[in-house]
Structures are given as C-alpha cells and as structure tokens.
Amino acid sequence: MSATPKLCYIHTLEFESKAHVPMQAFLSRLKTGQAHIEAALQTALRPHLPELLWEAMAYSALDGGKRIRPVLMQLTTEALGADPALATPAACALELIHCYSLVHDDLPALDNDDWRRGRPSNHRQFGEATAILAGDALLTYAFELCTAPGPLSAEVRIVVAHEIARAAGPHGMCGGQMLDMQLDPRAPLGPDTLAHMYALKTGQLLRVAVRCGAIIGGATPAQLHALTTYAEQLGVAFQIIDDILDLTGTLDSLGKTPQKDVHQQKYTYPQVYGLEPAQEMGRACVKAALSALNEATLPAPEWLEAIAHYLTERQA
Ligand code: IPE
Ligand code: IPE
Ligand code: MG
Ligand code: MG
Ligand code: MG
C-alpha cells in the first residue's frame, strides 16, 4: 500500500458518458470543485492549539476523498443559476461531518478498519482517544463554520445548519450507523430494512448536500421537493456501489480495506441479492434520480445529471 494519500480517485475512471455533457468535461468540473473545497478546508484547518487535536482533524479532513457531498451541494446551487461559492461554508461543514463519520466508523468499536483514503485510519495514526476527540471536534467545528457571518443571511444560515444537524444526528447518519451496528447477520432481514438503513447512514448526508445547495440557490418548494427525491435515490445507489466495491475492489484502488463487509458478516445488497442484481438496483435508483431531476426543471441541470452517471460508474 502506498503511503501517498489519494486526493482524487476519479481521474483514472474511463467509461462512456450517458449524460448530455461529455464525462471528460464533468471530470474537469469535479476537479475544479474538489480543488475549491480543498483550499477552503486548508484555510479552515490551519493549526491551532492543542496542536495534536488540529493535526488529527487535518489528517482526516485534508488531501483525501472524492469530496462528493460538498461538490454536490455546490453543483446544486449552480444548477439553480446561483453562485456556487455561496455554498462554500456549508459545503465545507458537511465535508467535515462526513470526515468525522469516517473517523468514528473506522474505530475498533465500530468497523475496526486500519485504512482510510490510502493511509492508516485516524486511530491507527493517533490512538483511539485522539481519534474520538478529533471526530467530535470536526463535527462541532462544522457548525462553527456554517453559522459564522458570511454572504448568506442569518435566516438561511440557520435553516442550513438545522438541515445539516438533522441529517447528521439520530434522525440521520448516526441513526443509520446504529441500525447498521444492531443488524444481526443471523436474524432474518425485513423487506425494507437495508434500504432504510442505507437511506439514513449514507443517504442523509447526500440528501442534505442537495437540499442545502437548493436552499442556498433559491429553489422553489416544488424544485426542492424534486431535488430531494433525486438525492434520496442517489444516496441509496451510493451505498449499494460502496458495498459492491467493497467486494470487488482492492486496498490500493479503494484506499480502505476490501471485503470488510464479508469479514464482519454485514448484510449488504450484493450479499443479499447477488452482485449483478445489486448493480441493477443501483442503476434503477440512479434512473429514478434522473427522472426526479427532470421534474425539477432547473435552469442548468447538466452537472447534476453527469454526477449521477459518475456515481453509478465510479470505481473507488
Ligand atoms: C465512504 O464515502 C463512506 C460511505 C458513506 C459509503 P465516500 O466514498 O464518499 O468516501 P471519501 O470521502 O471519498 O473517502
Ligand atoms: C457507511 O458505511 C459509513 C458511514 C456512514 C460513516 P461503511 O462502513 O460501508 O463505509 P466504509 O466502507 O467504511 O467507507
Ligand atoms: Mg460502517
Ligand atoms: Mg466502514
Ligand atoms: Mg463500505
């Protein structure tokens, strides 16, 4: 395993675009979005005291990951004809929350994963106590960032912070992580159990990315409704693909331990339905997402269409 962090896995991706914009153009837009988020996070995570805490926060938040959630937020604002930079503080906040969720997800008490984004997971690098505190600090600091005075009105900042809090907490990602932890691999699986768990543990952070981007971009209630459906479908597809890659990828391609779900006897879409049917189910979710996107009648939906195709075909 190389020790070099993978800032972005997407540039090795090769597939035919089914979207209206060429995939190459989308990948280049994605790269610009990632660089923008990286720069904003670098500024936000300049070292302070206690040094070790900031170091551990920066370790898990900088130079890594696909930045899907913040980019999705900015692309949604842009699709409504507004300046994507307006969404930067909320987008960074959401990415910090995502990074915290990964730090805690990797802890021995949860998934016990040694690798993340091509390097040792936070607790392997800094020890468990610091990793727990770095996660806590990333989560709380996220709200400091997105509520601070800036170009958005105080009212919009409160709405956005409330959306993010709800998506990250017991109604959202944390609730989903709890269901994931409680799911007994020996007990029979209820018909909607997996879809519900995915909608919470992964779907909620993608959903809120789009909702915040839409709110900041001034979406009408009908557009917000359609975009929410788009994001919900994308969220489930995203976790189905994560599960498929867990089976088919390698430590080098994923930057995290492969076949983790099998070893931990987790219920996943490919394990329950088979690899091919799971792939089909992921594609069906993306199709439903695209149909909802169409209903949103946005001035510029092209990037949101392209990111849905990219997310289905991703290899990392
Ligand atoms: C991984 O998310 C965790 C899931 C919710 C499946 P990503 O695949 O977005 O991870 P990074 O941010 O690119 O590392
Ligand atoms: C989702 O699931 C993780 C979070 C909600 C943080 P996984 O446990 O499958 O994510 P990876 O595979 O470790 O990135
Ligand atoms: Mg997990
Ligand atoms: Mg995990
Ligand atoms: Mg996984």
mmCIF file of C-alpha atoms and ligand atoms in Angstrom:
data_model
loop_
_atom_site.group_PDB
_atom_site.id
_atom_site.type_symbol
_atom_site.label_atom_id
_atom_site.label_comp_id
_atom_site.label_asym_id
_atom_site.label_seq_id
_atom_site.Cartn_x
_atom_site.Cartn_y
_atom_site.Cartn_z
ATOM 1 C CA MET A 1 0.000 0.000 0.000
ATOM 2 C CA SER A 2 1.488 3.339 -0.929
ATOM 3 C CA ALA A 3 1.553 5.925 1.849
ATOM 4 C CA THR A 4 0.563 8.676 -0.581
ATOM 5 C CA PRO A 5 -2.954 9.878 0.056
ATOM 6 C CA LYS A 6 -5.300 9.665 -2.911
ATOM 7 C CA LEU A 7 -6.651 13.160 -3.316
ATOM 8 C CA CYS A 8 -8.946 12.023 -6.029
ATOM 9 C CA TYR A 9 -9.502 8.602 -7.472
ATOM 10 C CA ILE A 10 -11.648 9.738 -10.353
ATOM 11 C CA HIS A 11 -9.094 10.595 -12.974
ATOM 12 C CA THR A 12 -8.390 7.006 -13.820
ATOM 13 C CA LEU A 13 -12.058 6.428 -14.492
ATOM 14 C CA GLU A 14 -12.909 5.504 -18.032
ATOM 15 C CA PHE A 15 -16.425 4.958 -19.195
ATOM 16 C CA GLU A 16 -18.831 6.144 -21.808
ATOM 17 C CA SER A 17 -20.925 9.063 -20.659
ATOM 18 C CA LYS A 18 -24.661 8.682 -20.996
ATOM 19 C CA ALA A 19 -25.119 12.267 -19.814
ATOM 20 C CA HIS A 20 -25.657 15.253 -22.040
ATOM 21 C CA VAL A 21 -22.274 16.707 -21.150
ATOM 22 C CA PRO A 22 -19.133 14.725 -22.017
ATOM 23 C CA MET A 23 -17.833 12.844 -18.983
ATOM 24 C CA GLN A 24 -14.428 14.419 -19.519
ATOM 25 C CA ALA A 25 -15.992 17.868 -19.082
ATOM 26 C CA PHE A 26 -17.707 16.688 -15.918
ATOM 27 C CA LEU A 27 -14.481 15.226 -14.512
ATOM 28 C CA SER A 28 -12.800 18.530 -15.107
ATOM 29 C CA ARG A 29 -15.656 20.389 -13.337
ATOM 30 C CA LEU A 30 -15.389 17.903 -10.485
ATOM 31 C CA LYS A 31 -11.654 18.531 -10.223
ATOM 32 C CA THR A 32 -12.234 22.285 -10.007
ATOM 33 C CA GLY A 33 -14.871 21.747 -7.316
ATOM 34 C CA GLN A 34 -12.581 19.453 -5.348
ATOM 35 C CA ALA A 35 -9.723 21.974 -5.521
ATOM 36 C CA HIS A 36 -12.038 24.741 -4.319
ATOM 37 C CA ILE A 37 -13.169 22.683 -1.320
ATOM 38 C CA GLU A 38 -9.610 21.593 -0.568
ATOM 39 C CA ALA A 39 -8.428 25.218 -0.471
ATOM 40 C CA ALA A 40 -11.305 26.285 1.790
ATOM 41 C CA LEU A 41 -10.667 23.353 4.145
ATOM 42 C CA GLN A 42 -6.926 24.103 4.222
ATOM 43 C CA THR A 43 -7.766 27.608 5.432
ATOM 44 C CA ALA A 44 -10.325 26.350 7.951
ATOM 45 C CA LEU A 45 -7.932 23.754 9.357
ATOM 46 C CA ARG A 46 -4.833 25.896 9.871
ATOM 47 C CA PRO A 47 -3.138 24.583 13.013
ATOM 48 C CA HIS A 48 -4.150 25.942 16.414
ATOM 49 C CA LEU A 49 -3.734 24.684 19.948
ATOM 50 C CA PRO A 50 -3.950 21.962 21.113
ATOM 51 C CA GLU A 51 -1.672 21.085 18.217
ATOM 52 C CA LEU A 52 -2.275 17.337 18.261
ATOM 53 C CA LEU A 53 -6.045 17.752 18.042
ATOM 54 C CA TRP A 54 -5.801 20.034 14.973
ATOM 55 C CA GLU A 55 -3.232 17.725 13.439
ATOM 56 C CA ALA A 56 -5.558 14.750 13.842
ATOM 57 C CA MET A 57 -8.508 16.751 12.450
ATOM 58 C CA ALA A 58 -6.490 17.867 9.419
ATOM 59 C CA TYR A 59 -5.163 14.330 8.901
ATOM 60 C CA SER A 60 -8.684 13.045 8.253
ATOM 61 C CA ALA A 61 -10.118 16.082 6.503
ATOM 62 C CA LEU A 62 -7.387 17.295 4.125
ATOM 63 C CA ASP A 63 -5.845 15.754 0.999
ATOM 64 C CA GLY A 64 -8.268 12.966 0.584
ATOM 65 C CA GLY A 65 -11.588 11.699 -0.547
ATOM 66 C CA LYS A 66 -13.747 12.398 -3.535
ATOM 67 C CA ARG A 67 -15.483 15.404 -1.938
ATOM 68 C CA ILE A 68 -18.781 14.204 -3.407
ATOM 69 C CA ARG A 69 -21.019 15.819 -0.817
ATOM 70 C CA PRO A 70 -19.600 19.375 -0.917
ATOM 71 C CA VAL A 71 -19.288 19.290 -4.705
ATOM 72 C CA LEU A 72 -22.862 18.030 -4.984
ATOM 73 C CA MET A 73 -24.011 20.919 -2.807
ATOM 74 C CA GLN A 74 -22.195 23.475 -4.949
ATOM 75 C CA LEU A 75 -23.401 21.924 -8.210
ATOM 76 C CA THR A 76 -26.979 22.127 -6.948
ATOM 77 C CA THR A 77 -26.610 25.834 -6.146
ATOM 78 C CA GLU A 78 -25.088 26.317 -9.596
ATOM 79 C CA ALA A 79 -27.862 24.323 -11.296
ATOM 80 C CA LEU A 80 -30.310 26.900 -9.959
ATOM 81 C CA GLY A 81 -28.342 29.705 -11.576
ATOM 82 C CA ALA A 82 -26.729 30.991 -8.344
ATOM 83 C CA ASP A 83 -23.034 31.395 -7.486
ATOM 84 C CA PRO A 84 -21.727 28.047 -6.133
ATOM 85 C CA ALA A 85 -19.277 29.927 -3.880
ATOM 86 C CA LEU A 86 -22.253 30.946 -1.730
ATOM 87 C CA ALA A 87 -22.439 27.328 -0.617
ATOM 88 C CA THR A 88 -18.746 27.008 0.342
ATOM 89 C CA PRO A 89 -19.088 27.327 4.160
ATOM 90 C CA ALA A 90 -21.987 24.848 4.317
ATOM 91 C CA ALA A 91 -20.232 22.539 1.846
ATOM 92 C CA CYS A 92 -17.068 22.524 3.980
ATOM 93 C CA ALA A 93 -19.140 21.939 7.104
ATOM 94 C CA LEU A 94 -20.806 18.943 5.514
ATOM 95 C CA GLU A 95 -17.475 17.503 4.365
ATOM 96 C CA LEU A 96 -16.073 17.872 7.912
ATOM 97 C CA ILE A 97 -19.077 15.962 9.244
ATOM 98 C CA HIS A 98 -18.565 13.266 6.626
ATOM 99 C CA CYS A 99 -14.858 13.054 7.621
ATOM 100 C CA TYR A 100 -15.785 12.764 11.293
ATOM 101 C CA SER A 101 -18.249 9.995 10.442
ATOM 102 C CA LEU A 102 -15.432 8.087 8.740
ATOM 103 C CA VAL A 103 -13.042 8.557 11.680
ATOM 104 C CA HIS A 104 -15.645 7.126 14.064
ATOM 105 C CA ASP A 105 -16.818 4.450 11.580
ATOM 106 C CA ASP A 106 -13.241 3.095 11.490
ATOM 107 C CA LEU A 107 -12.859 2.889 15.283
ATOM 108 C CA PRO A 108 -12.312 -0.583 16.797
ATOM 109 C CA ALA A 109 -15.741 -0.419 18.452
ATOM 110 C CA LEU A 110 -17.407 0.088 15.055
ATOM 111 C CA ASP A 111 -15.871 -1.246 11.816
ATOM 112 C CA ASN A 112 -12.351 -1.580 13.186
ATOM 113 C CA ASP A 113 -10.720 -0.512 9.928
ATOM 114 C CA ASP A 114 -6.973 0.098 9.678
ATOM 115 C CA TRP A 115 -7.062 2.014 6.391
ATOM 116 C CA ARG A 116 -8.826 5.079 5.092
ATOM 117 C CA ARG A 117 -8.148 7.091 1.942
ATOM 118 C CA GLY A 118 -4.924 5.220 1.312
ATOM 119 C CA ARG A 119 -3.359 5.704 4.713
ATOM 120 C CA PRO A 120 -3.705 4.415 8.260
ATOM 121 C CA SER A 121 -7.062 5.284 9.779
ATOM 122 C CA ASN A 122 -7.097 8.075 12.338
ATOM 123 C CA HIS A 123 -6.969 5.841 15.425
ATOM 124 C CA ARG A 124 -4.129 3.800 13.905
ATOM 125 C CA GLN A 125 -2.175 7.005 13.431
ATOM 126 C CA PHE A 126 -3.025 8.929 16.606
ATOM 127 C CA GLY A 127 -4.557 6.411 19.011
ATOM 128 C CA GLU A 128 -8.181 5.884 19.906
ATOM 129 C CA ALA A 129 -8.634 8.724 22.382
ATOM 130 C CA THR A 130 -7.323 11.371 19.982
ATOM 131 C CA ALA A 131 -9.358 9.901 17.107
ATOM 132 C CA ILE A 132 -12.551 10.135 19.147
ATOM 133 C CA LEU A 133 -11.806 13.742 20.071
ATOM 134 C CA ALA A 134 -10.772 14.647 16.503
ATOM 135 C CA GLY A 135 -14.124 13.273 15.315
ATOM 136 C CA ASP A 136 -16.008 15.227 17.965
ATOM 137 C CA ALA A 137 -14.076 18.375 17.079
ATOM 138 C CA LEU A 138 -14.693 18.020 13.321
ATOM 139 C CA LEU A 139 -18.405 17.640 13.979
ATOM 140 C CA THR A 140 -18.673 20.664 16.245
ATOM 141 C CA TYR A 141 -16.316 22.826 14.193
ATOM 142 C CA ALA A 142 -18.556 22.176 11.175
ATOM 143 C CA PHE A 143 -21.356 24.146 12.847
ATOM 144 C CA GLU A 144 -18.963 26.930 13.814
ATOM 145 C CA LEU A 145 -18.099 27.270 10.107
ATOM 146 C CA CYS A 146 -21.565 27.160 8.604
ATOM 147 C CA THR A 147 -23.196 29.514 11.114
ATOM 148 C CA ALA A 148 -20.437 32.174 11.012
ATOM 149 C CA PRO A 149 -21.411 35.509 9.420
ATOM 150 C CA GLY A 150 -20.857 35.492 5.653
ATOM 151 C CA PRO A 151 -22.635 36.198 2.388
ATOM 152 C CA LEU A 152 -25.790 34.270 3.366
ATOM 153 C CA SER A 153 -28.445 35.857 5.579
ATOM 154 C CA ALA A 154 -28.672 34.713 9.207
ATOM 155 C CA GLU A 155 -32.020 33.133 8.387
ATOM 156 C CA VAL A 156 -30.612 30.980 5.564
ATOM 157 C CA ARG A 157 -27.630 30.013 7.734
ATOM 158 C CA ILE A 158 -29.959 28.789 10.464
ATOM 159 C CA VAL A 159 -32.089 26.805 8.020
ATOM 160 C CA VAL A 160 -28.963 25.233 6.506
ATOM 161 C CA ALA A 161 -27.416 24.431 9.913
ATOM 162 C CA HIS A 162 -30.699 22.868 11.026
ATOM 163 C CA GLU A 163 -30.858 20.734 7.861
ATOM 164 C CA ILE A 164 -27.284 19.544 8.392
ATOM 165 C CA ALA A 165 -27.805 18.812 12.100
ATOM 166 C CA ARG A 166 -30.896 16.763 11.354
ATOM 167 C CA ALA A 167 -29.167 14.806 8.596
ATOM 168 C CA ALA A 168 -26.122 14.023 10.738
ATOM 169 C CA GLY A 169 -27.801 13.147 14.016
ATOM 170 C CA PRO A 170 -30.160 10.488 15.368
ATOM 171 C CA HIS A 171 -32.696 11.054 12.560
ATOM 172 C CA GLY A 172 -29.923 10.695 10.004
ATOM 173 C CA MET A 173 -26.401 9.321 9.733
ATOM 174 C CA CYS A 174 -25.932 8.423 13.435
ATOM 175 C CA GLY A 175 -29.310 6.687 13.452
ATOM 176 C CA GLY A 176 -28.261 4.711 10.362
ATOM 177 C CA GLN A 177 -24.916 3.766 11.905
ATOM 178 C CA MET A 178 -26.803 2.485 14.959
ATOM 179 C CA LEU A 179 -29.082 0.344 12.765
ATOM 180 C CA ASP A 180 -26.007 -0.927 10.898
ATOM 181 C CA MET A 181 -24.419 -1.910 14.197
ATOM 182 C CA GLN A 182 -27.563 -3.569 15.529
ATOM 183 C CA LEU A 183 -28.353 -5.606 12.435
ATOM 184 C CA ASP A 184 -27.901 -9.235 13.400
ATOM 185 C CA PRO A 185 -26.472 -11.264 10.483
ATOM 186 C CA ARG A 186 -28.197 -14.416 11.806
ATOM 187 C CA ALA A 187 -31.654 -12.849 12.054
ATOM 188 C CA PRO A 188 -33.958 -12.754 9.000
ATOM 189 C CA LEU A 189 -33.888 -9.486 7.103
ATOM 190 C CA GLY A 190 -37.095 -7.435 6.837
ATOM 191 C CA PRO A 191 -38.076 -6.299 3.313
ATOM 192 C CA ASP A 192 -37.114 -2.618 3.699
ATOM 193 C CA THR A 193 -34.523 -2.897 6.434
ATOM 194 C CA LEU A 194 -31.456 -2.458 4.240
ATOM 195 C CA ALA A 195 -32.907 0.349 2.127
ATOM 196 C CA HIS A 196 -33.945 2.192 5.300
ATOM 197 C CA MET A 197 -30.541 1.776 6.895
ATOM 198 C CA TYR A 198 -28.767 2.988 3.728
ATOM 199 C CA ALA A 199 -31.119 5.948 3.419
ATOM 200 C CA LEU A 200 -30.036 7.003 6.909
ATOM 201 C CA LYS A 201 -26.370 6.106 7.273
ATOM 202 C CA THR A 202 -25.316 7.286 3.804
ATOM 203 C CA GLY A 203 -28.345 8.768 2.079
ATOM 204 C CA GLN A 204 -28.956 11.541 4.567
ATOM 205 C CA LEU A 205 -25.616 13.298 4.003
ATOM 206 C CA LEU A 206 -26.094 13.201 0.224
ATOM 207 C CA ARG A 207 -29.698 14.318 0.608
ATOM 208 C CA VAL A 208 -28.714 17.279 2.760
ATOM 209 C CA ALA A 209 -25.944 18.226 0.320
ATOM 210 C CA VAL A 210 -28.556 18.684 -2.376
ATOM 211 C CA ARG A 211 -31.161 20.278 -0.106
ATOM 212 C CA CYS A 212 -28.713 22.867 1.238
ATOM 213 C CA GLY A 213 -27.453 23.611 -2.272
ATOM 214 C CA ALA A 214 -31.069 24.065 -3.362
ATOM 215 C CA ILE A 215 -31.982 26.306 -0.414
ATOM 216 C CA ILE A 216 -28.889 28.467 -0.959
ATOM 217 C CA GLY A 217 -29.651 28.613 -4.695
ATOM 218 C CA GLY A 218 -33.203 29.843 -4.019
ATOM 219 C CA ALA A 219 -35.149 26.756 -5.159
ATOM 220 C CA THR A 220 -38.939 26.908 -5.228
ATOM 221 C CA PRO A 221 -40.755 24.412 -2.951
ATOM 222 C CA ALA A 222 -41.506 22.229 -6.000
ATOM 223 C CA GLN A 223 -37.853 22.247 -7.080
ATOM 224 C CA LEU A 224 -36.727 21.444 -3.530
ATOM 225 C CA HIS A 225 -39.156 18.536 -3.419
ATOM 226 C CA ALA A 226 -37.984 17.073 -6.746
ATOM 227 C CA LEU A 227 -34.318 17.600 -5.870
ATOM 228 C CA THR A 228 -34.838 15.854 -2.534
ATOM 229 C CA THR A 229 -36.153 12.768 -4.356
ATOM 230 C CA TYR A 230 -33.193 12.955 -6.755
ATOM 231 C CA ALA A 231 -30.786 12.987 -3.802
ATOM 232 C CA GLU A 232 -32.545 10.225 -1.871
ATOM 233 C CA GLN A 233 -32.259 7.869 -4.836
ATOM 234 C CA LEU A 234 -28.636 8.826 -5.347
ATOM 235 C CA GLY A 235 -27.911 8.186 -1.660
ATOM 236 C CA VAL A 236 -29.103 4.578 -1.721
ATOM 237 C CA ALA A 237 -27.284 3.982 -5.030
ATOM 238 C CA PHE A 238 -24.107 5.396 -3.484
ATOM 239 C CA GLN A 239 -24.102 2.865 -0.630
ATOM 240 C CA ILE A 240 -25.016 -0.036 -2.945
ATOM 241 C CA ILE A 241 -21.975 0.850 -5.040
ATOM 242 C CA ASP A 242 -19.822 1.192 -1.924
ATOM 243 C CA ASP A 243 -20.865 -2.375 -0.996
ATOM 244 C CA ILE A 244 -20.120 -3.665 -4.500
ATOM 245 C CA LEU A 245 -16.696 -2.019 -4.460
ATOM 246 C CA ASP A 246 -16.060 -3.486 -1.016
ATOM 247 C CA LEU A 247 -16.403 -6.901 -2.718
ATOM 248 C CA THR A 248 -14.653 -6.176 -5.994
ATOM 249 C CA GLY A 249 -12.056 -3.501 -5.176
ATOM 250 C CA THR A 250 -8.585 -3.689 -3.666
ATOM 251 C CA LEU A 251 -6.862 -1.842 -0.850
ATOM 252 C CA ASP A 252 -4.954 0.089 -3.475
ATOM 253 C CA SER A 253 -7.959 1.038 -5.611
ATOM 254 C CA LEU A 254 -10.247 1.868 -2.671
ATOM 255 C CA GLY A 255 -7.790 3.218 -0.124
ATOM 256 C CA LYS A 256 -9.679 1.212 2.528
ATOM 257 C CA THR A 257 -9.761 -2.458 3.496
ATOM 258 C CA PRO A 258 -11.665 -4.526 0.906
ATOM 259 C CA GLN A 259 -14.036 -7.412 1.740
ATOM 260 C CA LYS A 260 -14.628 -5.806 5.099
ATOM 261 C CA ASP A 261 -18.384 -6.409 4.931
ATOM 262 C CA VAL A 262 -17.935 -10.160 4.374
ATOM 263 C CA HIS A 263 -15.480 -10.438 7.232
ATOM 264 C CA GLN A 264 -17.808 -8.551 9.506
ATOM 265 C CA GLN A 265 -20.795 -10.584 8.283
ATOM 266 C CA LYS A 266 -22.744 -7.494 7.289
ATOM 267 C CA TYR A 267 -25.942 -7.611 5.372
ATOM 268 C CA THR A 268 -25.332 -5.723 2.115
ATOM 269 C CA TYR A 269 -27.151 -5.506 -1.241
ATOM 270 C CA PRO A 270 -24.669 -7.725 -3.119
ATOM 271 C CA GLN A 271 -24.615 -10.232 -0.265
ATOM 272 C CA VAL A 272 -28.421 -10.414 -0.029
ATOM 273 C CA TYR A 273 -29.412 -10.076 -3.706
ATOM 274 C CA GLY A 274 -26.221 -11.068 -5.580
ATOM 275 C CA LEU A 275 -23.680 -8.877 -7.368
ATOM 276 C CA GLU A 276 -25.450 -8.416 -10.704
ATOM 277 C CA PRO A 277 -28.915 -7.737 -9.241
ATOM 278 C CA ALA A 278 -27.352 -5.262 -6.789
ATOM 279 C CA GLN A 279 -25.695 -3.484 -9.717
ATOM 280 C CA GLU A 280 -29.071 -3.339 -11.447
ATOM 281 C CA MET A 281 -30.717 -1.993 -8.295
ATOM 282 C CA GLY A 282 -28.091 0.741 -8.076
ATOM 283 C CA ARG A 283 -28.762 1.664 -11.716
ATOM 284 C CA ALA A 284 -32.519 1.679 -11.091
ATOM 285 C CA CYS A 285 -32.026 4.159 -8.228
ATOM 286 C CA VAL A 286 -29.970 6.402 -10.500
ATOM 287 C CA LYS A 287 -32.664 6.198 -13.177
ATOM 288 C CA ALA A 288 -35.258 7.275 -10.613
ATOM 289 C CA ALA A 289 -32.916 10.071 -9.500
ATOM 290 C CA LEU A 290 -32.616 11.329 -13.081
ATOM 291 C CA SER A 291 -36.349 11.267 -13.579
ATOM 292 C CA ALA A 292 -36.840 13.370 -10.400
ATOM 293 C CA LEU A 293 -34.118 15.731 -11.623
ATOM 294 C CA ASN A 294 -36.071 16.205 -14.815
ATOM 295 C CA GLU A 295 -39.122 17.180 -12.800
ATOM 296 C CA ALA A 296 -37.157 19.883 -11.001
ATOM 297 C CA THR A 297 -36.993 21.896 -14.270
ATOM 298 C CA LEU A 298 -33.723 23.582 -13.340
ATOM 299 C CA PRO A 299 -32.092 26.248 -15.491
ATOM 300 C CA ALA A 300 -28.851 24.210 -15.699
ATOM 301 C CA PRO A 301 -29.272 20.560 -14.647
ATOM 302 C CA GLU A 302 -26.336 19.152 -16.700
ATOM 303 C CA TRP A 303 -23.773 18.715 -13.928
ATOM 304 C CA LEU A 304 -26.335 17.100 -11.628
ATOM 305 C CA GLU A 305 -27.166 14.690 -14.398
ATOM 306 C CA ALA A 306 -23.489 13.961 -15.012
ATOM 307 C CA ILE A 307 -22.682 13.387 -11.331
ATOM 308 C CA ALA A 308 -25.474 10.789 -11.131
ATOM 309 C CA HIS A 309 -23.872 8.871 -14.024
ATOM 310 C CA TYR A 310 -20.421 9.292 -12.498
ATOM 311 C CA LEU A 311 -21.617 7.929 -9.154
ATOM 312 C CA THR A 312 -23.013 4.776 -10.772
ATOM 313 C CA GLU A 313 -19.826 4.010 -12.641
ATOM 314 C CA ARG A 314 -17.275 5.004 -10.027
ATOM 315 C CA GLN A 315 -14.513 2.530 -9.223
ATOM 316 C CA ALA A 316 -13.500 3.980 -5.845
HETATM 317 C C1 IPE B 1 -17.482 6.480 2.146
HETATM 318 O O1 IPE B 1 -17.855 7.663 1.499
HETATM 319 C C2 IPE B 1 -18.469 6.139 3.193
HETATM 320 C C3 IPE B 1 -19.823 5.898 2.713
HETATM 321 C C4 IPE B 1 -20.810 6.585 3.167
HETATM 322 C C5 IPE B 1 -20.089 4.859 1.763
HETATM 323 P P1 IPE B 1 -17.039 8.198 0.245
HETATM 324 O O2 IPE B 1 -16.917 7.109 -0.778
HETATM 325 O O3 IPE B 1 -17.637 9.482 -0.209
HETATM 326 O O4 IPE B 1 -15.608 8.454 0.883
HETATM 327 P P2 IPE B 1 -14.480 9.522 0.513
HETATM 328 O O5 IPE B 1 -14.887 10.820 1.137
HETATM 329 O O6 IPE B 1 -14.399 9.612 -0.990
HETATM 330 O O7 IPE B 1 -13.240 8.978 1.127
HETATM 331 C C1 IPE B 2 -21.012 3.987 5.821
HETATM 332 O O1 IPE B 2 -20.739 2.710 5.636
HETATM 333 C C2 IPE B 2 -20.129 4.814 6.675
HETATM 334 C C3 IPE B 2 -20.648 5.978 7.354
HETATM 335 C C4 IPE B 2 -21.867 6.372 7.469
HETATM 336 C C5 IPE B 2 -19.647 6.750 8.031
HETATM 337 P P1 IPE B 2 -19.386 1.861 5.517
HETATM 338 O O2 IPE B 2 -18.917 1.403 6.834
HETATM 339 O O3 IPE B 2 -19.647 0.823 4.485
HETATM 340 O O4 IPE B 2 -18.320 2.897 4.926
HETATM 341 P P2 IPE B 2 -16.819 2.487 4.562
HETATM 342 O O5 IPE B 2 -16.903 1.355 3.564
HETATM 343 O O6 IPE B 2 -16.127 2.108 5.821
HETATM 344 O O7 IPE B 2 -16.251 3.736 3.929
HETATM 345 MG MG MG B 3 -19.664 1.123 8.723
HETATM 346 MG MG MG B 4 -16.813 1.167 7.434
HETATM 347 MG MG MG B 5 -18.391 0.155 2.942
#
